[in-house]
Amino acid sequence: MRKLALVRRPGPRLADGIVTHIDRSPVDLDLALRQWEAYVAALHDKGWESIEVDPADDCPDAVFVEDTVVVYDDLAVIARPGADERRPETPATEDALRRLGYRIARIEAPETLDGGDVLKHDGTVWVGLGGRTTPGAVDQLRALLAPLGARVVGVPLAKVLHLKSAVTALPDGTVVGWDPVVDDASVWASYLPVPEEPGAHVVLLDEATVLMSTSAPRTRALLEERGLRVVAVDMSEYEKLEGCVTCLSVRLRGAPTA
């Protein structure tokens, strides 16, 4: 199966990215670019082909390409970001997915949805309801994905920017989260608390391998004890902007053109 990942290079205004739940810290742009390149290289090493979305250099947060779309099966639902200044990020993502053969739908105004609020696993789609995604957008997404057999569940958020700032899922479906920012762990049938906030963020590279930040060594050890292979990359400059390993790509499994 062809494994594709949409990515977008960090732009010159990255340091001006939006922060909401943490204090602003200086961002080293050169280091951020090197970290992005290492992230993409880690995807390549595990058999993923990267496709670069055209730059949106006027948008500081454009590198966080995951927020621009929700992809399910052969359908790409173009997001309507909750921050007005991020809405110019979406057209280039739509163009890339259209070229790949995806069907296109959109979250329609006045509702808003960020892709980082969407966690998918085995037919269930959890959507964070916090500062960026509205209940009406969840209803729209539910209607769009229902014909594909997906079950969409809204998850209230109060402590983080996006749902996937708090939780992600391991290959077996266990949801990992850092308890201080998880509002209600009972949402998930199988939940594993982790000892560090960056440890709650994993990207599934294959059925036995996850990508995560070097900022969570204790969580890495915990996951390795569970039998997972862990690839760790430095995310320091993106973590200063409330970003993480999930934000920097849109993973496409079984693309329509495959």
mmCIF file of C-alpha atoms in Angstrom:
data_model
loop_
_atom_site.group_PDB
_atom_site.id
_atom_site.type_symbol
_atom_site.label_atom_id
_atom_site.label_comp_id
_atom_site.label_asym_id
_atom_site.label_seq_id
_atom_site.Cartn_x
_atom_site.Cartn_y
_atom_site.Cartn_z
ATOM 1 C CA MET A 1 0.000 0.000 0.000
ATOM 2 C CA ARG A 2 1.304 3.411 -0.955
ATOM 3 C CA LYS A 3 1.863 5.636 2.068
ATOM 4 C CA LEU A 4 1.864 9.360 1.414
ATOM 5 C CA ALA A 5 2.338 12.278 3.759
ATOM 6 C CA LEU A 6 1.444 15.861 2.977
ATOM 7 C CA VAL A 7 3.934 18.303 4.492
ATOM 8 C CA ARG A 8 4.629 22.022 4.179
ATOM 9 C CA ARG A 9 7.947 23.736 4.859
ATOM 10 C CA PRO A 10 8.133 26.225 7.723
ATOM 11 C CA GLY A 11 7.824 29.760 6.434
ATOM 12 C CA PRO A 12 9.777 32.917 7.295
ATOM 13 C CA ARG A 13 7.105 34.097 9.781
ATOM 14 C CA LEU A 14 7.019 30.868 11.820
ATOM 15 C CA ALA A 15 8.071 32.656 15.018
ATOM 16 C CA ASP A 16 4.854 34.733 14.832
ATOM 17 C CA GLY A 17 2.658 31.634 15.103
ATOM 18 C CA ILE A 18 -0.381 31.707 17.369
ATOM 19 C CA VAL A 19 0.016 30.583 20.987
ATOM 20 C CA THR A 20 -2.980 30.274 23.314
ATOM 21 C CA HIS A 21 -2.262 28.026 26.305
ATOM 22 C CA ILE A 22 1.470 28.703 26.817
ATOM 23 C CA ASP A 23 3.729 31.745 27.036
ATOM 24 C CA ARG A 24 5.532 32.826 23.885
ATOM 25 C CA SER A 25 9.187 31.816 23.575
ATOM 26 C CA PRO A 26 11.743 32.804 20.913
ATOM 27 C CA VAL A 27 11.820 30.408 17.950
ATOM 28 C CA ASP A 28 15.074 29.598 16.153
ATOM 29 C CA LEU A 29 14.060 29.518 12.477
ATOM 30 C CA ASP A 30 17.200 27.749 11.279
ATOM 31 C CA LEU A 31 16.810 25.051 13.903
ATOM 32 C CA ALA A 32 13.119 24.736 13.077
ATOM 33 C CA LEU A 33 13.962 24.050 9.429
ATOM 34 C CA ARG A 34 16.520 21.419 10.395
ATOM 35 C CA GLN A 35 13.992 19.785 12.706
ATOM 36 C CA TRP A 36 11.389 19.763 9.921
ATOM 37 C CA GLU A 37 13.881 18.163 7.539
ATOM 38 C CA ALA A 38 14.698 15.488 10.137
ATOM 39 C CA TYR A 39 10.982 14.860 10.651
ATOM 40 C CA VAL A 40 10.432 14.339 6.923
ATOM 41 C CA ALA A 41 13.509 12.114 6.757
ATOM 42 C CA ALA A 42 12.067 9.959 9.544
ATOM 43 C CA LEU A 43 8.901 9.480 7.478
ATOM 44 C CA HIS A 44 10.981 8.535 4.432
ATOM 45 C CA ASP A 45 12.992 6.024 6.465
ATOM 46 C CA LYS A 46 9.778 4.158 7.282
ATOM 47 C CA GLY A 47 8.540 4.008 3.707
ATOM 48 C CA TRP A 48 6.450 7.165 3.527
ATOM 49 C CA GLU A 49 6.562 9.359 0.431
ATOM 50 C CA SER A 50 6.287 13.069 1.213
ATOM 51 C CA ILE A 51 4.338 15.487 -0.937
ATOM 52 C CA GLU A 52 5.012 19.158 -0.294
ATOM 53 C CA VAL A 53 1.992 21.430 -0.199
ATOM 54 C CA ASP A 54 2.724 24.795 -1.798
ATOM 55 C CA PRO A 55 3.999 27.404 0.681
ATOM 56 C CA ALA A 56 1.748 29.901 2.426
ATOM 57 C CA ASP A 57 4.514 32.161 3.675
ATOM 58 C CA ASP A 58 2.179 34.931 4.821
ATOM 59 C CA CYS A 59 0.669 32.460 7.314
ATOM 60 C CA PRO A 60 2.994 31.824 10.280
ATOM 61 C CA ASP A 61 1.277 28.562 11.233
ATOM 62 C CA ALA A 62 1.155 27.068 7.735
ATOM 63 C CA VAL A 63 3.731 24.384 8.595
ATOM 64 C CA PHE A 64 1.041 22.804 10.798
ATOM 65 C CA VAL A 65 -0.593 21.379 7.701
ATOM 66 C CA GLU A 66 -2.668 18.818 9.588
ATOM 67 C CA ASP A 67 -5.064 21.585 10.621
ATOM 68 C CA THR A 68 -6.160 22.253 7.038
ATOM 69 C CA VAL A 69 -7.993 19.014 6.248
ATOM 70 C CA VAL A 70 -9.560 15.797 7.509
ATOM 71 C CA VAL A 71 -9.009 12.831 5.190
ATOM 72 C CA TYR A 72 -11.125 9.703 5.516
ATOM 73 C CA ASP A 73 -10.973 6.952 2.893
ATOM 74 C CA ASP A 74 -11.130 8.753 -0.470
ATOM 75 C CA LEU A 75 -12.736 11.922 0.894
ATOM 76 C CA ALA A 76 -10.823 15.074 1.846
ATOM 77 C CA VAL A 77 -12.852 17.432 4.008
ATOM 78 C CA ILE A 78 -11.223 20.841 3.761
ATOM 79 C CA ALA A 79 -11.201 22.528 7.142
ATOM 80 C CA ARG A 80 -12.409 26.014 7.974
ATOM 81 C CA PRO A 81 -9.860 26.986 10.626
ATOM 82 C CA GLY A 82 -11.089 28.569 13.823
ATOM 83 C CA ALA A 83 -8.490 31.348 13.585
ATOM 84 C CA ASP A 84 -9.363 33.710 10.745
ATOM 85 C CA GLU A 85 -5.725 34.318 9.858
ATOM 86 C CA ARG A 86 -5.213 30.615 9.132
ATOM 87 C CA ARG A 87 -7.914 30.278 6.472
ATOM 88 C CA PRO A 88 -5.568 31.166 3.566
ATOM 89 C CA GLU A 89 -3.652 27.953 4.399
ATOM 90 C CA THR A 90 -6.323 25.630 3.017
ATOM 91 C CA PRO A 91 -6.407 26.210 -0.797
ATOM 92 C CA ALA A 92 -2.963 24.715 -1.435
ATOM 93 C CA THR A 93 -3.858 21.640 0.621
ATOM 94 C CA GLU A 94 -7.032 21.239 -1.416
ATOM 95 C CA ASP A 95 -5.051 21.542 -4.660
ATOM 96 C CA ALA A 96 -2.588 18.845 -3.553
ATOM 97 C CA LEU A 97 -5.340 16.413 -2.585
ATOM 98 C CA ARG A 98 -7.325 17.081 -5.728
ATOM 99 C CA ARG A 99 -4.238 16.216 -7.790
ATOM 100 C CA LEU A 100 -3.985 12.952 -5.850
ATOM 101 C CA GLY A 101 -7.532 12.020 -6.810
ATOM 102 C CA TYR A 102 -9.392 12.653 -3.577
ATOM 103 C CA ARG A 103 -13.011 13.695 -3.549
ATOM 104 C CA ILE A 104 -13.342 17.144 -1.984
ATOM 105 C CA ALA A 105 -15.861 18.416 0.562
ATOM 106 C CA ARG A 106 -15.699 21.425 2.863
ATOM 107 C CA ILE A 107 -16.719 22.589 6.296
ATOM 108 C CA GLU A 108 -19.068 25.441 5.516
ATOM 109 C CA ALA A 109 -19.411 28.849 7.202
ATOM 110 C CA PRO A 110 -20.164 29.941 9.798
ATOM 111 C CA GLU A 111 -18.879 26.741 11.424
ATOM 112 C CA THR A 112 -15.178 26.156 12.025
ATOM 113 C CA LEU A 113 -12.991 23.069 12.362
ATOM 114 C CA ASP A 114 -9.247 22.499 12.728
ATOM 115 C CA GLY A 115 -7.820 19.176 11.574
ATOM 116 C CA GLY A 116 -5.773 18.939 14.774
ATOM 117 C CA ASP A 117 -9.033 18.422 16.647
ATOM 118 C CA VAL A 118 -9.687 15.146 14.803
ATOM 119 C CA LEU A 119 -8.457 11.763 16.015
ATOM 120 C CA LYS A 120 -9.337 8.693 13.912
ATOM 121 C CA HIS A 121 -9.015 5.006 14.678
ATOM 122 C CA ASP A 122 -10.788 1.927 13.375
ATOM 123 C CA GLY A 123 -13.969 3.613 12.185
ATOM 124 C CA THR A 124 -14.361 6.074 15.053
ATOM 125 C CA VAL A 125 -13.613 9.763 14.600
ATOM 126 C CA TRP A 126 -13.275 11.814 17.790
ATOM 127 C CA VAL A 127 -13.499 15.583 17.361
ATOM 128 C CA GLY A 128 -12.416 18.086 19.991
ATOM 129 C CA LEU A 129 -14.855 20.827 20.887
ATOM 130 C CA GLY A 130 -12.750 23.651 22.248
ATOM 131 C CA GLY A 131 -11.602 27.002 21.006
ATOM 132 C CA ARG A 132 -11.218 26.132 17.321
ATOM 133 C CA THR A 133 -13.937 23.618 16.366
ATOM 134 C CA THR A 134 -17.670 24.234 16.733
ATOM 135 C CA PRO A 135 -20.523 21.762 17.367
ATOM 136 C CA GLY A 136 -22.027 22.659 14.005
ATOM 137 C CA ALA A 137 -18.810 21.676 12.256
ATOM 138 C CA VAL A 138 -18.893 18.322 14.037
ATOM 139 C CA ASP A 139 -22.419 17.838 12.713
ATOM 140 C CA GLN A 140 -21.236 18.656 9.185
ATOM 141 C CA LEU A 141 -18.328 16.225 9.477
ATOM 142 C CA ARG A 142 -20.646 13.520 10.814
ATOM 143 C CA ALA A 143 -22.944 13.916 7.814
ATOM 144 C CA LEU A 144 -20.015 13.809 5.374
ATOM 145 C CA LEU A 145 -18.391 10.717 6.888
ATOM 146 C CA ALA A 146 -21.531 8.695 7.674
ATOM 147 C CA PRO A 147 -21.745 7.248 4.123
ATOM 148 C CA LEU A 148 -18.194 5.936 4.644
ATOM 149 C CA GLY A 149 -19.214 4.100 7.807
ATOM 150 C CA ALA A 150 -17.474 6.397 10.277
ATOM 151 C CA ARG A 151 -18.842 7.147 13.754
ATOM 152 C CA VAL A 152 -18.142 10.766 14.740
ATOM 153 C CA VAL A 153 -17.976 11.629 18.451
ATOM 154 C CA GLY A 154 -17.621 15.140 19.877
ATOM 155 C CA VAL A 155 -15.189 15.510 22.801
ATOM 156 C CA PRO A 156 -15.358 18.674 24.960
ATOM 157 C CA LEU A 157 -11.998 20.419 25.497
ATOM 158 C CA ALA A 158 -10.995 23.135 27.928
ATOM 159 C CA LYS A 159 -7.284 22.701 28.675
ATOM 160 C CA VAL A 160 -5.544 22.486 25.276
ATOM 161 C CA LEU A 161 -5.684 24.037 21.834
ATOM 162 C CA HIS A 162 -6.623 20.854 19.946
ATOM 163 C CA LEU A 163 -7.761 17.344 20.835
ATOM 164 C CA LYS A 164 -4.494 15.913 19.528
ATOM 165 C CA SER A 165 -2.607 18.273 21.815
ATOM 166 C CA ALA A 166 -4.023 16.084 24.606
ATOM 167 C CA VAL A 167 -4.372 12.573 23.171
ATOM 168 C CA THR A 168 -3.422 10.361 20.236
ATOM 169 C CA ALA A 169 -3.819 6.633 19.566
ATOM 170 C CA LEU A 170 -1.361 3.743 19.470
ATOM 171 C CA PRO A 171 -1.555 1.117 16.710
ATOM 172 C CA ASP A 172 -3.748 -1.155 18.858
ATOM 173 C CA GLY A 173 -6.235 1.654 19.497
ATOM 174 C CA THR A 174 -5.100 2.494 23.019
ATOM 175 C CA VAL A 175 -5.424 6.242 23.477
ATOM 176 C CA VAL A 176 -2.470 7.885 25.196
ATOM 177 C CA GLY A 177 -2.820 11.160 27.058
ATOM 178 C CA TRP A 178 -1.211 13.403 29.628
ATOM 179 C CA ASP A 179 -3.752 13.554 32.451
ATOM 180 C CA PRO A 180 -3.382 17.247 33.391
ATOM 181 C CA VAL A 181 -4.735 18.287 29.973
ATOM 182 C CA VAL A 182 -7.255 15.465 29.412
ATOM 183 C CA ASP A 183 -10.767 16.579 30.354
ATOM 184 C CA ASP A 184 -12.448 13.156 30.443
ATOM 185 C CA ALA A 185 -10.442 9.976 29.847
ATOM 186 C CA SER A 186 -13.593 7.854 30.131
ATOM 187 C CA VAL A 187 -14.389 8.825 26.508
ATOM 188 C CA TRP A 188 -12.016 6.047 25.430
ATOM 189 C CA ALA A 189 -12.462 2.367 26.263
ATOM 190 C CA SER A 190 -8.689 1.873 26.415
ATOM 191 C CA TYR A 191 -6.692 4.799 27.819
ATOM 192 C CA LEU A 192 -3.055 4.952 28.907
ATOM 193 C CA PRO A 193 -1.783 7.953 30.891
ATOM 194 C CA VAL A 194 1.760 9.006 30.004
ATOM 195 C CA PRO A 195 4.259 10.817 32.244
ATOM 196 C CA GLU A 196 5.111 13.750 29.935
ATOM 197 C CA GLU A 197 2.964 16.082 27.875
ATOM 198 C CA PRO A 198 4.898 15.523 24.594
ATOM 199 C CA GLY A 199 4.484 11.787 25.177
ATOM 200 C CA ALA A 200 0.787 12.127 24.374
ATOM 201 C CA HIS A 201 1.661 12.892 20.745
ATOM 202 C CA VAL A 202 2.468 9.969 18.464
ATOM 203 C CA VAL A 203 2.312 9.388 14.712
ATOM 204 C CA LEU A 204 1.708 5.826 13.547
ATOM 205 C CA LEU A 205 4.413 4.899 11.053
ATOM 206 C CA ASP A 206 3.352 1.258 10.757
ATOM 207 C CA GLU A 207 1.578 -1.384 12.836
ATOM 208 C CA ALA A 208 4.464 -1.578 15.306
ATOM 209 C CA THR A 209 6.276 1.773 15.043
ATOM 210 C CA VAL A 210 5.445 5.252 16.294
ATOM 211 C CA LEU A 211 7.083 8.622 15.770
ATOM 212 C CA MET A 212 7.316 10.926 18.786
ATOM 213 C CA SER A 213 9.299 13.784 20.294
ATOM 214 C CA THR A 214 12.648 13.426 22.011
ATOM 215 C CA SER A 215 11.105 15.574 24.772
ATOM 216 C CA ALA A 216 9.376 12.525 26.268
ATOM 217 C CA PRO A 217 12.054 9.935 27.162
ATOM 218 C CA ARG A 218 10.017 8.326 29.953
ATOM 219 C CA THR A 219 7.052 7.859 27.641
ATOM 220 C CA ARG A 220 9.340 6.402 25.018
ATOM 221 C CA ALA A 221 10.516 3.813 27.538
ATOM 222 C CA LEU A 222 6.902 3.055 28.475
ATOM 223 C CA LEU A 223 5.931 2.470 24.852
ATOM 224 C CA GLU A 224 8.999 0.335 24.181
ATOM 225 C CA GLU A 225 8.061 -1.793 27.187
ATOM 226 C CA ARG A 226 4.726 -2.390 25.431
ATOM 227 C CA GLY A 227 6.639 -3.774 22.441
ATOM 228 C CA LEU A 228 6.492 -0.760 20.157
ATOM 229 C CA ARG A 229 9.380 0.533 18.107
ATOM 230 C CA VAL A 230 9.886 4.247 18.672
ATOM 231 C CA VAL A 231 11.444 6.789 16.331
ATOM 232 C CA ALA A 232 12.154 10.046 18.186
ATOM 233 C CA VAL A 233 12.762 13.447 16.617
ATOM 234 C CA ASP A 234 13.520 16.848 18.137
ATOM 235 C CA MET A 235 10.417 19.081 18.077
ATOM 236 C CA SER A 236 11.599 21.850 20.424
ATOM 237 C CA GLU A 237 10.879 24.811 18.138
ATOM 238 C CA TYR A 238 7.400 23.550 17.236
ATOM 239 C CA GLU A 239 6.551 22.724 20.841
ATOM 240 C CA LYS A 240 7.132 26.428 21.594
ATOM 241 C CA LEU A 241 4.166 27.074 19.257
ATOM 242 C CA GLU A 242 1.900 24.363 20.712
ATOM 243 C CA GLY A 243 2.834 22.078 17.825
ATOM 244 C CA CYS A 244 3.854 18.429 17.874
ATOM 245 C CA VAL A 245 4.680 15.496 15.603
ATOM 246 C CA THR A 246 1.084 15.054 14.459
ATOM 247 C CA CYS A 247 0.691 18.668 13.300
ATOM 248 C CA LEU A 248 3.442 18.602 10.706
ATOM 249 C CA SER A 249 1.892 16.128 8.267
ATOM 250 C CA VAL A 250 -1.314 14.647 6.913
ATOM 251 C CA ARG A 251 -0.826 10.913 6.600
ATOM 252 C CA LEU A 252 -2.592 9.292 3.636
ATOM 253 C CA ARG A 253 -2.890 5.518 3.636
ATOM 254 C CA GLY A 254 -4.066 3.959 0.399
ATOM 255 C CA ALA A 255 -4.344 7.158 -1.623
ATOM 256 C CA PRO A 256 -6.836 7.025 -4.558
ATOM 257 C CA THR A 257 -4.000 7.129 -7.094
ATOM 258 C CA ALA A 258 -2.129 4.242 -5.431
#
